PDB file of C-alpha atoms and ligand atoms in Angstrom:
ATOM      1  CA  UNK A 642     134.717 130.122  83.998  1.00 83.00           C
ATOM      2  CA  UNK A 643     134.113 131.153  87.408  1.00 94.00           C
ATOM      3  CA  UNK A 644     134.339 128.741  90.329  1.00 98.00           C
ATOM      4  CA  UNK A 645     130.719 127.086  90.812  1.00 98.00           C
ATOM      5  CA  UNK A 646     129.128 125.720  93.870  1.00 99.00           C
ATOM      6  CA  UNK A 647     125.775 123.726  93.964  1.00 99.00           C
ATOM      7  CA  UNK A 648     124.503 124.158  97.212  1.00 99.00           C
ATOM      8  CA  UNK A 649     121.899 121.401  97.632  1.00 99.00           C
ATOM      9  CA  UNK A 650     121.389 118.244  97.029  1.00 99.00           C
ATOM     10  CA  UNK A 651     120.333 114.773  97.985  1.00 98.00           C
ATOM     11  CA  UNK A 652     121.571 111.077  98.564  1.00 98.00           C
ATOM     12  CA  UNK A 653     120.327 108.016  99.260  1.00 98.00           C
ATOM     13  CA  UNK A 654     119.566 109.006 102.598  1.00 98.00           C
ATOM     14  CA  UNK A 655     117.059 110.423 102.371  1.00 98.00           C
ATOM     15  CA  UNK A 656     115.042 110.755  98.616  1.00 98.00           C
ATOM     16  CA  UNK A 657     118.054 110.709  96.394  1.00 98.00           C
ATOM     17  CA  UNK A 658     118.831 107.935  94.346  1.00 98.00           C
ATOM     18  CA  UNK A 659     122.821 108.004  94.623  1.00 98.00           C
ATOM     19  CA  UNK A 660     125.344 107.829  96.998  1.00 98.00           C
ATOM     20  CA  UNK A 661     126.987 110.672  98.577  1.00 98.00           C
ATOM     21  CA  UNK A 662     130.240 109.404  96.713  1.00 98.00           C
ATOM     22  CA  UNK A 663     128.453 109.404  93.345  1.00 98.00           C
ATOM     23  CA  UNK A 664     127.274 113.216  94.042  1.00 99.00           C
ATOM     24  CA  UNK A 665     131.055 113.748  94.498  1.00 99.00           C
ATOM     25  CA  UNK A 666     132.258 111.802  91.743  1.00 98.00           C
ATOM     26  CA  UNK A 667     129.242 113.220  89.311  1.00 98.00           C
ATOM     27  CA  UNK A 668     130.296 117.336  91.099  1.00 98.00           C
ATOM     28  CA  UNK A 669     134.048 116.770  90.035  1.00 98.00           C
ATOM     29  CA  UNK A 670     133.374 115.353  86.483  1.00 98.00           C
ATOM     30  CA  UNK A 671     131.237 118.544  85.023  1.00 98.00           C
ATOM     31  CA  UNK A 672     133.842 120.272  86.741  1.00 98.00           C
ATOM     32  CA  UNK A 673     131.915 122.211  90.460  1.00 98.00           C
ATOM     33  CA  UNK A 674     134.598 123.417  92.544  1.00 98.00           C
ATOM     34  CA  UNK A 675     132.058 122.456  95.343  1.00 98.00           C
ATOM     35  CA  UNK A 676     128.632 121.096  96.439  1.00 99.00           C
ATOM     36  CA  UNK A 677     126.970 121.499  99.961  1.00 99.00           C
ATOM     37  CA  UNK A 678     124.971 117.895 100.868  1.00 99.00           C
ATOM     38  CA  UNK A 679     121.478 119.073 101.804  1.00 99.00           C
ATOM     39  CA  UNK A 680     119.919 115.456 102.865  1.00 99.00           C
ATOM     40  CA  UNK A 681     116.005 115.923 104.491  1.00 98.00           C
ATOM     41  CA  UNK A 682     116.571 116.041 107.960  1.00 98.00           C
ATOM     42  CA  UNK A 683     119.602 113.825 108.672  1.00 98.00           C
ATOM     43  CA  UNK A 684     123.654 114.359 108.376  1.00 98.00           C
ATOM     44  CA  UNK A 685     124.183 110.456 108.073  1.00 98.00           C
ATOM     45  CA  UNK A 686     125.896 111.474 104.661  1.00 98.00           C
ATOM     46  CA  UNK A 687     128.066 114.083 105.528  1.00 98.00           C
ATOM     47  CA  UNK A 688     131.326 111.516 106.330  1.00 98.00           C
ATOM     48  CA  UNK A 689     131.234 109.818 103.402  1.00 98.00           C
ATOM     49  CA  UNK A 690     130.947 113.115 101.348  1.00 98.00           C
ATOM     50  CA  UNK A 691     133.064 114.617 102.977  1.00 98.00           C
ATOM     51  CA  UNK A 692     135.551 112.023 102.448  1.00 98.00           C
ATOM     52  CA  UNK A 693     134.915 111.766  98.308  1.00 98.00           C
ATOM     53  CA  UNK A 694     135.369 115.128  97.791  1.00 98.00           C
ATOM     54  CA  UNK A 695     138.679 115.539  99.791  1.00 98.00           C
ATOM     55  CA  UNK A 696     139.553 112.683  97.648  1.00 98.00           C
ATOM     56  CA  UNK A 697     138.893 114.362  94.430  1.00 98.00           C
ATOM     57  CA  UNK A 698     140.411 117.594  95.705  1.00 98.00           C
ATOM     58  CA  UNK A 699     136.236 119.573  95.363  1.00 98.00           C
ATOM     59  CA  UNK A 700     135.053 121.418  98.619  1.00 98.00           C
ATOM     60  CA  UNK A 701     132.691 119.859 101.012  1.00 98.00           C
ATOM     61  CA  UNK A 702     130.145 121.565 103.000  1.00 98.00           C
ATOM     62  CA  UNK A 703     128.199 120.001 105.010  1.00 98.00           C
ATOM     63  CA  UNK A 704     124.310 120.791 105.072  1.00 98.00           C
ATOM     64  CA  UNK A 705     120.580 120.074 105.953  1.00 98.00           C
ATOM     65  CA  UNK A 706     117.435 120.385 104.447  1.00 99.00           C
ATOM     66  CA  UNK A 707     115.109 120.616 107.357  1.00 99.00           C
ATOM     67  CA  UNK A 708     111.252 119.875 107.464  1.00 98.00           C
ATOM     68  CA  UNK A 709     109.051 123.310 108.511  1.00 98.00           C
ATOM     69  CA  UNK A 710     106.252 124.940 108.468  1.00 98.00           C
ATOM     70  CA  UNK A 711     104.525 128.229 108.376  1.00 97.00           C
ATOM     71  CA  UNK A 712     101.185 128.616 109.131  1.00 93.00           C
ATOM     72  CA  UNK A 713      99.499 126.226 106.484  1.00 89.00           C
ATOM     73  CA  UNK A 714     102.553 126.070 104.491  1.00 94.00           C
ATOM     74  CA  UNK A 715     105.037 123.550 104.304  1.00 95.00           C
ATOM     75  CA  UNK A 716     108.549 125.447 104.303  1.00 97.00           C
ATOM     76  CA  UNK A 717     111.807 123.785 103.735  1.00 98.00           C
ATOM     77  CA  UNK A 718     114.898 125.480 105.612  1.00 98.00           C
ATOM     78  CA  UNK A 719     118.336 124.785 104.231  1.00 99.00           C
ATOM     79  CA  UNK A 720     120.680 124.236 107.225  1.00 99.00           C
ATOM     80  CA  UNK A 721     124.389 124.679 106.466  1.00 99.00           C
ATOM     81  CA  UNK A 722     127.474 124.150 108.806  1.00 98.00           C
ATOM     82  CA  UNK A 723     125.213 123.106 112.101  1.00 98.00           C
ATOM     83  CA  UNK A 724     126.954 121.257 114.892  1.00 98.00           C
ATOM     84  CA  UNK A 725     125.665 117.646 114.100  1.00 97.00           C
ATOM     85  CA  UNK A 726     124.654 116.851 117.885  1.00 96.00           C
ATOM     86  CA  UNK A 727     123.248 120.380 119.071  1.00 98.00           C
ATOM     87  CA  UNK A 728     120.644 119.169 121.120  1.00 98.00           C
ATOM     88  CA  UNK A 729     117.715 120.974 120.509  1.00 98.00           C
ATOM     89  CA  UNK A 730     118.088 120.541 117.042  1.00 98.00           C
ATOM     90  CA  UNK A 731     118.763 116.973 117.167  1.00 98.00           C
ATOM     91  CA  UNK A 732     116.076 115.953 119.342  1.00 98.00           C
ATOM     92  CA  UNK A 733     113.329 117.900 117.067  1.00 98.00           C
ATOM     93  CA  UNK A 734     114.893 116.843 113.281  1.00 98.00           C
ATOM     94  CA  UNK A 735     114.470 112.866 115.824  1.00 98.00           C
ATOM     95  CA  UNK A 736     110.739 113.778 116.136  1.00 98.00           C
ATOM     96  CA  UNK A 737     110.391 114.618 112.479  1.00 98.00           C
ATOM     97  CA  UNK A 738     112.423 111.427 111.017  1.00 98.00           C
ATOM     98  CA  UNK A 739     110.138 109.388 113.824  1.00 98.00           C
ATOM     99  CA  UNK A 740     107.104 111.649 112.346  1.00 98.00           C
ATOM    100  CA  UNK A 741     108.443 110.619 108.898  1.00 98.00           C
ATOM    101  CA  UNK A 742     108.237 106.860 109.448  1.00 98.00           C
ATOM    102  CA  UNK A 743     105.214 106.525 110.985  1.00 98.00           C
ATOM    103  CA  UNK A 744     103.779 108.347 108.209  1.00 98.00           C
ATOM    104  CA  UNK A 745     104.924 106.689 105.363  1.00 98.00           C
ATOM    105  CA  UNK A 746     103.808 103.422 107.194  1.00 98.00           C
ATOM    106  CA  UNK A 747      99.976 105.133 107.659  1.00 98.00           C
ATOM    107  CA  UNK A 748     100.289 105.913 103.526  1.00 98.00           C
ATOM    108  CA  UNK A 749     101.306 102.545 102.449  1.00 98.00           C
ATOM    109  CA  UNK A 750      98.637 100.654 104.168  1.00 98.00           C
ATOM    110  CA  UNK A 751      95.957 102.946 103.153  1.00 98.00           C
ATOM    111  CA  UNK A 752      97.420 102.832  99.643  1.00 98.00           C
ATOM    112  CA  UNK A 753      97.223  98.594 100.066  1.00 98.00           C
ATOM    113  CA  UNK A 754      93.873  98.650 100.078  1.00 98.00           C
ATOM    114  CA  UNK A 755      94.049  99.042  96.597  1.00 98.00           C
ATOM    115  CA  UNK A 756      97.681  98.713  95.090  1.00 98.00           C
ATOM    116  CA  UNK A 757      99.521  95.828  95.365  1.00 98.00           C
ATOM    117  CA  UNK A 758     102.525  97.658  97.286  1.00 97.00           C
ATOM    118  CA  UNK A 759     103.853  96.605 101.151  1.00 96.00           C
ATOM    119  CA  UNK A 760     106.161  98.149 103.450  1.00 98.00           C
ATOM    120  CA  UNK A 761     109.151  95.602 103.170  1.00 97.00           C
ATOM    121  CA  UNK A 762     109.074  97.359  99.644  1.00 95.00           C
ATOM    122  CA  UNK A 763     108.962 100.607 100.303  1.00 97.00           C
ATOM    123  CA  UNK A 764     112.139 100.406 102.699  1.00 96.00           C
ATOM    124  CA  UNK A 765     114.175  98.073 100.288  1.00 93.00           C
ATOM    125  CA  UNK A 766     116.632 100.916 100.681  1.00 91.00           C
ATOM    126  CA  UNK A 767     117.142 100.864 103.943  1.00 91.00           C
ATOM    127  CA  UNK A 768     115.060 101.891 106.804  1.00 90.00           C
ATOM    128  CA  UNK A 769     117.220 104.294 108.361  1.00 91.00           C
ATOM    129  CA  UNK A 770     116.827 106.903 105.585  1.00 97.00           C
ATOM    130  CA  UNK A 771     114.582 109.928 105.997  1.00 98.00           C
ATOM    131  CA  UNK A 772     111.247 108.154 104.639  1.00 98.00           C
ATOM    132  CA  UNK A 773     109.349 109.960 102.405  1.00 98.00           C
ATOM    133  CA  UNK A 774     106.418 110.030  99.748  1.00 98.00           C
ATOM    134  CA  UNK A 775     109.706 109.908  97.060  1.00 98.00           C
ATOM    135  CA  UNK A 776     110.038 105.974  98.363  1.00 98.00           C
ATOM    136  CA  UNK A 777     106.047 105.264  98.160  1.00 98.00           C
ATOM    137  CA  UNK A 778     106.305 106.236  94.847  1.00 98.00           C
ATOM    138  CA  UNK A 779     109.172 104.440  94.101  1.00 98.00           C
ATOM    139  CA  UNK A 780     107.465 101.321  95.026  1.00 98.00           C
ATOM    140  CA  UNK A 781     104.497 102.144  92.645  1.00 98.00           C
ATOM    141  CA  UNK A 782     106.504 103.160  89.924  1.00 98.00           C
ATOM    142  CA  UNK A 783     108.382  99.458  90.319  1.00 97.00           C
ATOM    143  CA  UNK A 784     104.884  97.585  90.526  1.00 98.00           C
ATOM    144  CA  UNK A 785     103.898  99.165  87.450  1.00 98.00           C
ATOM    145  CA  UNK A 786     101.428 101.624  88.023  1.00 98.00           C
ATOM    146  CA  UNK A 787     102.816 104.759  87.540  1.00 98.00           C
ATOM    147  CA  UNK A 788     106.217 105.640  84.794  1.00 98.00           C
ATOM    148  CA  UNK A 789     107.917 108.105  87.237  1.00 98.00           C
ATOM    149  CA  UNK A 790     107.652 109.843  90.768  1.00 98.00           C
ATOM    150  CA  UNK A 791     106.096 112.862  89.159  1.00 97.00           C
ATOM    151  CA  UNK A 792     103.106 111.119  88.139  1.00 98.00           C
ATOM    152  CA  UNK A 793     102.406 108.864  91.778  1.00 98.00           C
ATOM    153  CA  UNK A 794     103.135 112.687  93.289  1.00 98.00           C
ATOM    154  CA  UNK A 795     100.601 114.273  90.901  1.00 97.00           C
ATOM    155  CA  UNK A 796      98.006 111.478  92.194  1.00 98.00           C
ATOM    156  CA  UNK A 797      97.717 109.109  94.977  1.00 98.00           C
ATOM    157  CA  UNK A 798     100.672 111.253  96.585  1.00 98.00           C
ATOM    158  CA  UNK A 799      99.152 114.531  95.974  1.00 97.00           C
ATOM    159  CA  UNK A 800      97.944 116.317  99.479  1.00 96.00           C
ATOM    160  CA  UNK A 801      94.178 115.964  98.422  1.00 96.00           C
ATOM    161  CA  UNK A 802      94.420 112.618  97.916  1.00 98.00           C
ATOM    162  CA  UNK A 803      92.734 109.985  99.686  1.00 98.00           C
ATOM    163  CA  UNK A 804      95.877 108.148 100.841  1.00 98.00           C
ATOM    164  CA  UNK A 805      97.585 111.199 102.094  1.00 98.00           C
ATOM    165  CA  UNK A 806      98.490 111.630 105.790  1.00 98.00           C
ATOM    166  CA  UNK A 807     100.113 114.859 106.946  1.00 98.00           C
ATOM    167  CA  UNK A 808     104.093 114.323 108.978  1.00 98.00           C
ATOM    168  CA  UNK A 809     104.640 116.419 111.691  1.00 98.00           C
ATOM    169  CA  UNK A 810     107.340 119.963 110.569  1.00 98.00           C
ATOM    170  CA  UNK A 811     109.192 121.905 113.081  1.00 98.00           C
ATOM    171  CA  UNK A 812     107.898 125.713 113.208  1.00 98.00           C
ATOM    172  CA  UNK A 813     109.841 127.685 110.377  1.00 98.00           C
ATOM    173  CA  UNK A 814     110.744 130.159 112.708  1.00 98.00           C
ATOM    174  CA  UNK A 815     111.482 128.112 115.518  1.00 98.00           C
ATOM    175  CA  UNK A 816     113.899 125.957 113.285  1.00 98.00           C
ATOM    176  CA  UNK A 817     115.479 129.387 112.009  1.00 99.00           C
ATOM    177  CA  UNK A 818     116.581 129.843 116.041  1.00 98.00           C
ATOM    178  CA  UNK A 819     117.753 126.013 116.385  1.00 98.00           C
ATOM    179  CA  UNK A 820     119.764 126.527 113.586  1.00 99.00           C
ATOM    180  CA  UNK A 821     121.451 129.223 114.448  1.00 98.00           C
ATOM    181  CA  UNK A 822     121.724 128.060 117.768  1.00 98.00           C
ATOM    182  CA  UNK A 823     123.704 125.031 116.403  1.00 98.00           C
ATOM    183  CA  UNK A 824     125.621 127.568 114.860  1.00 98.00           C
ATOM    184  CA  UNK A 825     124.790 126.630 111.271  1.00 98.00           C
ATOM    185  CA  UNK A 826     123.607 129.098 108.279  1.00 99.00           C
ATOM    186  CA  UNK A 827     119.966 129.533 107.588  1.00 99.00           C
ATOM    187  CA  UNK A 828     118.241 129.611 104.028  1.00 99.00           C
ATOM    188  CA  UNK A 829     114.868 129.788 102.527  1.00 98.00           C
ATOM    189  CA  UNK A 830     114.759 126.423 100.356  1.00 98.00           C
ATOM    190  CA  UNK A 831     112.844 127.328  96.635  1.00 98.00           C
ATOM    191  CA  UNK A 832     110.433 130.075  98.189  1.00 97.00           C
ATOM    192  CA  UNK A 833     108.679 130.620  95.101  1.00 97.00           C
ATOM    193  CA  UNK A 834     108.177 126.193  93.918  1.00 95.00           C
ATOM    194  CA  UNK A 835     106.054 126.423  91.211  1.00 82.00           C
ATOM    195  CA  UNK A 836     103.858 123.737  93.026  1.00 80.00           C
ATOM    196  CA  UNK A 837     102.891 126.298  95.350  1.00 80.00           C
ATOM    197  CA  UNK A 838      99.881 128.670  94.423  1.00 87.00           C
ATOM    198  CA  UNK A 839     101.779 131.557  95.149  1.00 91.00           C
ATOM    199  CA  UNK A 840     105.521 132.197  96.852  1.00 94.00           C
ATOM    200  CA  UNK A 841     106.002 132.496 100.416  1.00 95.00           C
ATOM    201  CA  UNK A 842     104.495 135.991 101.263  1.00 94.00           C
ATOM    202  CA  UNK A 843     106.267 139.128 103.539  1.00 96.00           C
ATOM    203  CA  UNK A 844     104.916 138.360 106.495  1.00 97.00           C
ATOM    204  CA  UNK A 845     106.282 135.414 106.173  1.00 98.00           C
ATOM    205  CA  UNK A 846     109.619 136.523 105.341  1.00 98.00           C
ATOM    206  CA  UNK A 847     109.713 139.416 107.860  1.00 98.00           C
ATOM    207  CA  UNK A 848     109.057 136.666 110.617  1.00 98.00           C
ATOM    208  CA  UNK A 849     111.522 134.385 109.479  1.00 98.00           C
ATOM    209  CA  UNK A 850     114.231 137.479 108.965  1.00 98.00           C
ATOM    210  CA  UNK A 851     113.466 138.903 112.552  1.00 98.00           C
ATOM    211  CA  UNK A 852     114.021 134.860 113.598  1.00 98.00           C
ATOM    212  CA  UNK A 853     117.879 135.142 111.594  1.00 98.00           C
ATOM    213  CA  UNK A 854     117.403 133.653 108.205  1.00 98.00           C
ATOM    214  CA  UNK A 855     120.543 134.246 106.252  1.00 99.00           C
ATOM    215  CA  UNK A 856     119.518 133.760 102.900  1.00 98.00           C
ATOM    216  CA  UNK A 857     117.011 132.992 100.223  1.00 98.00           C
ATOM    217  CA  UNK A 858     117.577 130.304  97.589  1.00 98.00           C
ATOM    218  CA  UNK A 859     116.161 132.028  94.515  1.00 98.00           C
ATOM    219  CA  UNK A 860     118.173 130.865  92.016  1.00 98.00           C
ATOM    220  CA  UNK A 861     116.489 127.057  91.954  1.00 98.00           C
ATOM    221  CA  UNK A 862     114.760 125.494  88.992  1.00 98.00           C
ATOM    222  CA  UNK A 863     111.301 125.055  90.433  1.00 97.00           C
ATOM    223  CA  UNK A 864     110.778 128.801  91.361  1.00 97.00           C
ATOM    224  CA  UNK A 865     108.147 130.386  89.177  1.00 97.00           C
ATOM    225  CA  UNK A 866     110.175 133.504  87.248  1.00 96.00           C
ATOM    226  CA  UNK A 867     107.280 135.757  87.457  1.00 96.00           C
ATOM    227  CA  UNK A 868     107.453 135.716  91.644  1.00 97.00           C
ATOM    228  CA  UNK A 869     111.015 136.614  91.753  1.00 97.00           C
ATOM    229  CA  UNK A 870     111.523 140.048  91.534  1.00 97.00           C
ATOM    230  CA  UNK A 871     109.100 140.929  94.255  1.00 97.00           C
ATOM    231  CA  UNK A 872     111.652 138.176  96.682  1.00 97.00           C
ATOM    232  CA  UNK A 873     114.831 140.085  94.659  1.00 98.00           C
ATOM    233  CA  UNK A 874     113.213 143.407  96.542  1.00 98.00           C
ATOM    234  CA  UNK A 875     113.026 141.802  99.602  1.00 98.00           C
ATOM    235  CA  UNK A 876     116.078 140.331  99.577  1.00 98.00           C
ATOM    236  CA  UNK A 877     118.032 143.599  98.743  1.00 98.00           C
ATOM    237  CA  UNK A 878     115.791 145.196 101.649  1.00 98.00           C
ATOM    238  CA  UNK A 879     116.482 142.833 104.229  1.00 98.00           C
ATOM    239  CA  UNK A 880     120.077 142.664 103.825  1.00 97.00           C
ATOM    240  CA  UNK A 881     119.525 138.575 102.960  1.00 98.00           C
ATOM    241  CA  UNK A 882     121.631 136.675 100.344  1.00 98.00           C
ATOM    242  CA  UNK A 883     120.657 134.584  97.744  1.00 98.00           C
ATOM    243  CA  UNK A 884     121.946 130.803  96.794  1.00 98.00           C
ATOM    244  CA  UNK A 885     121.780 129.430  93.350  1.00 98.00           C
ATOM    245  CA  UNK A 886     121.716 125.398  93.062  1.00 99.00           C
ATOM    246  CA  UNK A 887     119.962 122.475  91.754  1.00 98.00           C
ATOM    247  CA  UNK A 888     118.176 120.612  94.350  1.00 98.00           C
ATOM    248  CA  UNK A 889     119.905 117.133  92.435  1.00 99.00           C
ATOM    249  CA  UNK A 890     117.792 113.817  93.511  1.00 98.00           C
ATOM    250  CA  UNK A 891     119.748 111.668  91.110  1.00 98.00           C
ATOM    251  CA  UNK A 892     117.244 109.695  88.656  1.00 97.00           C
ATOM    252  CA  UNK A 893     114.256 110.936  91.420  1.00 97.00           C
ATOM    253  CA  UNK A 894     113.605 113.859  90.226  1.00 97.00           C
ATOM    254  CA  UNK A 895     114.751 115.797  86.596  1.00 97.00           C
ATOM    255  CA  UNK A 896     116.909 118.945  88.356  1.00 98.00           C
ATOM    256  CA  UNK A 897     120.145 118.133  87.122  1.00 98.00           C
ATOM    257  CA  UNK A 898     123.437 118.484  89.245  1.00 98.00           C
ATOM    258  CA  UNK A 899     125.033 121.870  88.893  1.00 98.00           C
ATOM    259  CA  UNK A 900     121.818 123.178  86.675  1.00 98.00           C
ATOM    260  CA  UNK A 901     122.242 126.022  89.072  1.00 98.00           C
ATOM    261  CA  UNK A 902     124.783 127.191  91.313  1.00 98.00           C
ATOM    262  CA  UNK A 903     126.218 129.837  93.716  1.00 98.00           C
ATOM    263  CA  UNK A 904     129.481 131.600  93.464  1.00 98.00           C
ATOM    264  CA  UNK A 905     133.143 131.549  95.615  1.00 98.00           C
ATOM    265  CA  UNK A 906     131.965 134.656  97.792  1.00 98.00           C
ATOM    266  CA  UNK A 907     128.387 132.811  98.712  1.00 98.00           C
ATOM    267  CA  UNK A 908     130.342 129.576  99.854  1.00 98.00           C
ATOM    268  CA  UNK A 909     133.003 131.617 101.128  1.00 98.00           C
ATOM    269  CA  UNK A 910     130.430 133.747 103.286  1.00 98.00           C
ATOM    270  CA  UNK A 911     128.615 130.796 104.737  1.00 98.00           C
ATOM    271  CA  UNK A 912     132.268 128.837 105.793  1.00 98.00           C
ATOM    272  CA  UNK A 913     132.939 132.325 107.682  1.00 98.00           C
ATOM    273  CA  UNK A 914     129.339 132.113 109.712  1.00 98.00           C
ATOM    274  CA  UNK A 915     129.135 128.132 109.949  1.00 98.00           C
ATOM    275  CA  UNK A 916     130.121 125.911 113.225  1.00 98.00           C
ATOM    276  CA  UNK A 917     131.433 123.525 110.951  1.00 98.00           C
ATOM    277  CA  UNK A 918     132.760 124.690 107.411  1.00 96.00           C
ATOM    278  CA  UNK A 919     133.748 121.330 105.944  1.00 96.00           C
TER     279      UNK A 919
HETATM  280  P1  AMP B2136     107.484 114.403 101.657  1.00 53.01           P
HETATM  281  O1  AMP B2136     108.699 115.005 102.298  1.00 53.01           O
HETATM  282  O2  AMP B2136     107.323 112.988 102.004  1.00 53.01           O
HETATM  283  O3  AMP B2136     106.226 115.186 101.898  1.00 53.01           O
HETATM  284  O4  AMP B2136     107.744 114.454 100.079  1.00 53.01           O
HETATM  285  C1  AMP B2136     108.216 115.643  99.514  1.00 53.01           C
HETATM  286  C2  AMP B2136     109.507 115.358  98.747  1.00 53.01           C
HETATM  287  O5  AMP B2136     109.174 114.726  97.546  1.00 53.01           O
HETATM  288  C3  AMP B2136     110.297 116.599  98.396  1.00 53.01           C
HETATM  289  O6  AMP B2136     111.508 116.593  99.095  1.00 53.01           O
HETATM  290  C4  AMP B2136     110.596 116.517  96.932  1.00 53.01           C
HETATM  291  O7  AMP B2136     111.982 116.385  96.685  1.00 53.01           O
HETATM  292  C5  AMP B2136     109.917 115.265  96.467  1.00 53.01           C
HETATM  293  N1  AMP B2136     108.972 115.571  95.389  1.00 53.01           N
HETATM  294  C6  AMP B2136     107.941 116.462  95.444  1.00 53.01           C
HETATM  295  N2  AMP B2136     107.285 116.482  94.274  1.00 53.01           N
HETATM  296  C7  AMP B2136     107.921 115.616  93.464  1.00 53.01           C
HETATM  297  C8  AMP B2136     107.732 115.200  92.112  1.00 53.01           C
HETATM  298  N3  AMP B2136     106.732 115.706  91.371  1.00 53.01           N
HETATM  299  N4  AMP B2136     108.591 114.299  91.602  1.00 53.01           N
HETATM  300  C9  AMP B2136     109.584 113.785  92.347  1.00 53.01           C
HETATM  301  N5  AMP B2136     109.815 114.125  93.620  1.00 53.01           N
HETATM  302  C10 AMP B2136     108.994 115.034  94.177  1.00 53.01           C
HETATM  303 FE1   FE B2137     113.372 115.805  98.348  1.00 53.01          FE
HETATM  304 FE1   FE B2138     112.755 121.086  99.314  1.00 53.01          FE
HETATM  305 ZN1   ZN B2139     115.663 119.610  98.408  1.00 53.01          ZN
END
């Protein structure tokens, strides 16, 4: 079988539920020659990844996924290879993890009003991960009101919900520049989620090309077939390559590591663009 790479996934921290060691461990035993660490808006993972897979003898690179948005639409931007401390990066991915927090906090004591949930719950895991809705629901799945994430996120999580309080994204195309400006590898995240109403549209896409997006995840479990070949066109047009992988958030979420995954000369093209290639 060819060489496979899964190019995204989470950790503890930020909404995963396992270490970065376990995503090594787990990428090595169904046999990945490789998996990218895509954390929300933090590289506190990367060393410890990095150090598992070296250990194991799998390929490391390090990644982001970073926290945009596009007119009304929230836009996820896969980050791969950045410099960890470019500064203009840094100091907006700060304001989004600060954004994050104060967020989450708003959301748990409007959901307190009527669940019997608190913060010191909700941050059992630490405080210093990138907080999100994943960890409300977490603590209402533990205090019995809800069997999984899924169903707090199709609820009391959902955007028209009462409880729900908007967190501050970076502008897609201004994250595209910071990215490449940190030298790292930018990539549309799952442009056509099924939880969308419809995929991210051309405008869209033209902007974010003429910004210096590098690719377009459309191999992903969560994008709706029937949008694809319309962002397969586009992709061939623009010159833009496309990532396969799983989006894995351990028991958080039901992608399964290495469900989908990209191929030697993907990885191999990013490690030749990226700042930092392992
Ligand atoms: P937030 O960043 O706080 O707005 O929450 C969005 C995050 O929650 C995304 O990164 C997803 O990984 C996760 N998420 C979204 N929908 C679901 C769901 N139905 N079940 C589990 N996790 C979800
Ligand atoms: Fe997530
Ligand atoms: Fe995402
Ligand atoms: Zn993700």
């Amino acid at each position: 079988m060819p060489a496979r790479y899964d190019l995204h996934t989470h950790s503890v921290h930020s909404d995963g539920t396992t270490t970065p060691a376990e995503i090594a461990a787990e990428a090595a035993s169904i046999g990945l020659a490789g998996f990218a660490l895509t954390d929300h808006d933090t590289v506190e993972g990367w060393n410890e990844a990095r150090a598992s897979a070296a250990a194991l003898g799998i390929d490391f690179l390090p990644g982001m996924e970073v926290t945009t948005k596009h007119d009304w639409r929230s836009t996820h931007l896969l980050a791969y290879g950045i410099e960890p401390d470019a500064p203009e990066l840094t100091r907006a991915l700060e304001r989004v993890r600060e954004s994050r927090h104060g967020r989450a906090r708003e959301m748990v004591a409007r959901l307190a009003a009527d669940f019997n949930i608190d913060w010191a719950t909700v941050i059992e895991g630490g405080e210093d991960r990138t907080l999100g809705r994943p960890h409300i629901a977490d603590a209402l799945v533990d205090a019995g009101y809800y069997p999984d994430r899924g169903a707090a996120f199709d609820d009391v999580l959902h955007p028209r919900s009462k409880y729900y309080v908007p967190t501050y994204a970076i502008e897609t195309v201004e994250a595209i520049g910071m990215v490449r400006d940190a030298g790292g590898v930018p990539v549309l995240a799952h442009p056509a989620a099924g939880r969308m109403t419809r995929p991210v549209d051309h405008s869209a896409l033209q902007a974010f090309v003429a910004a210096g997006l590098w690719g377009i995840e459309l191999d992903h479990p969560e994008n709706r077939d029937a949008w694809l070949p319309e962002l397969r066109e586009f992709a061939v047009a623009h010159r833009l390559h496309v990532t396969g992988a799983s989006d894995y958030h351990g028991a958080g979420k039901k992608n399964v590591l290495g469900e989908r995954t990209s191929t030697l000369d993907t990885w191999d093209a990013i490690r030749a663009l990226a700042a930092v290639k392992e």
